[in-house]
Amino acid sequence: MLRALRRCRPGPVPLPALPPALGPGLGPGLGPGLCPAWAPRAVPVRGRKTRHDPPAKSKAGRVKLPPPVDPEELLVVLERYRQHRLVLSALRAEFRAEVLQRQREERLAAGGSAEELEEHRRLMAWNEEQNARQRARREERLRKEEEEQKRRKLEIAEKQARKMEAFLEEKEKEVLQLQEEAKNFITPENLEARIEECLDNPRNYNFAIDKDGRIVKRTVLS
Amino acid sequence: MVQLGSRLLRGRGGHVVIRFALGGCTNRPFFRIVAANSRRARDGKYLEQLGCLDPLPNAHGEKVAGLNLERLRYWLGCGAQLSRPAEKLLGLAGFLPLHPMTVTGAERLRRRRQREQQPEAAPADGSAEPGTSTGTSTGTAP
């Protein structure tokens, strides 16, 4: 909570011997059970000593305490301040509006005759109309571009899909082909049989070719 | 020629305040209510004087102040700040709402006066009785 209210807690307060003649020297509104050791009335003022001079021996045991605060009074005062500030800000806003209004009127009055104002208004209207036209055109353009973008995106997506499909088909074909060829592979089980087969059927790979490119497969060996 | 000290250089801040500028002679103060840049000296160059205040009561026991409300409104509309005594004065004048500490101070004064009257009343009763009371009646709750 607020620092001032924390001071109001009845805590261990060092109470030096109170000077007997406190009387009218008491600060405003001393509440019950608050630190009453705050005696000095005088406002601290740098009289004879500068801030670099050491404090006197008589002040060796001096304990400076902050002024006592009455919590109820504090709350009341804070509430009053809050309302005061509200009213002040409202007043300021009103004065500001007044000043602005006066400036505007002055500017209008100094602006010239009625024809100038009329001309100004006409030009402003024309400007507004031009702006509106440009805006319409811009929006049209933007809309078209957006549609274009969408179409392009769709196309790209389709192309991608197609490519993907083609690729998958290719791969499928390859796989099937490989499966087909796998039937003719030589496996450890077939090895003996295939070797026997090859040895039983000798094939003649020899051939003759002349410069004209005619190939002759029938040779002397077969 | 404008002698600008480093305190008044542009680009460092500062705002308009409505405050009291002290004038007068020894043992005879006199305040001018003044709109000035906050970084100027208290009695230095100001933007405009908005009134004056004589803190010493006159022959009829009144403290007289003069205010230019029209210009005050203008300056407040331009965003001028107020010093605390200026706010209190304007609150008392009725131009602004009363400052909270004016009210609080008045309450405290009233309470203190009541407390001082009670000890006077109590010892008056206590002294009438045959001397048993010691007359210590300080520090009663406010």
Tab-separated table of C-alpha atoms in Angstrom, chain A residues 141-155:
chain	number	residue	atom	x	y	z
A	141	ARG	CA	-6.803	-3.299	-60.056
A	142	LEU	CA	-6.120	-4.912	-56.735
A	143	ARG	CA	-9.119	-7.178	-57.086
A	144	LYS	CA	-8.031	-8.302	-60.526
A	145	GLU	CA	-4.547	-8.953	-59.319
A	146	GLU	CA	-5.879	-11.021	-56.479
A	147	GLU	CA	-7.940	-13.132	-58.809
A	148	GLU	CA	-4.945	-13.567	-61.071
A	149	GLN	CA	-2.889	-14.667	-58.127
A	150	LYS	CA	-5.496	-17.181	-57.070
A	151	ARG	CA	-5.785	-18.619	-60.549
A	152	ARG	CA	-2.041	-18.946	-60.812
A	153	LYS	CA	-1.868	-20.674	-57.520
A	154	LEU	CA	-4.541	-23.126	-58.554
A	155	GLU	CA	-2.710	-23.853	-61.763
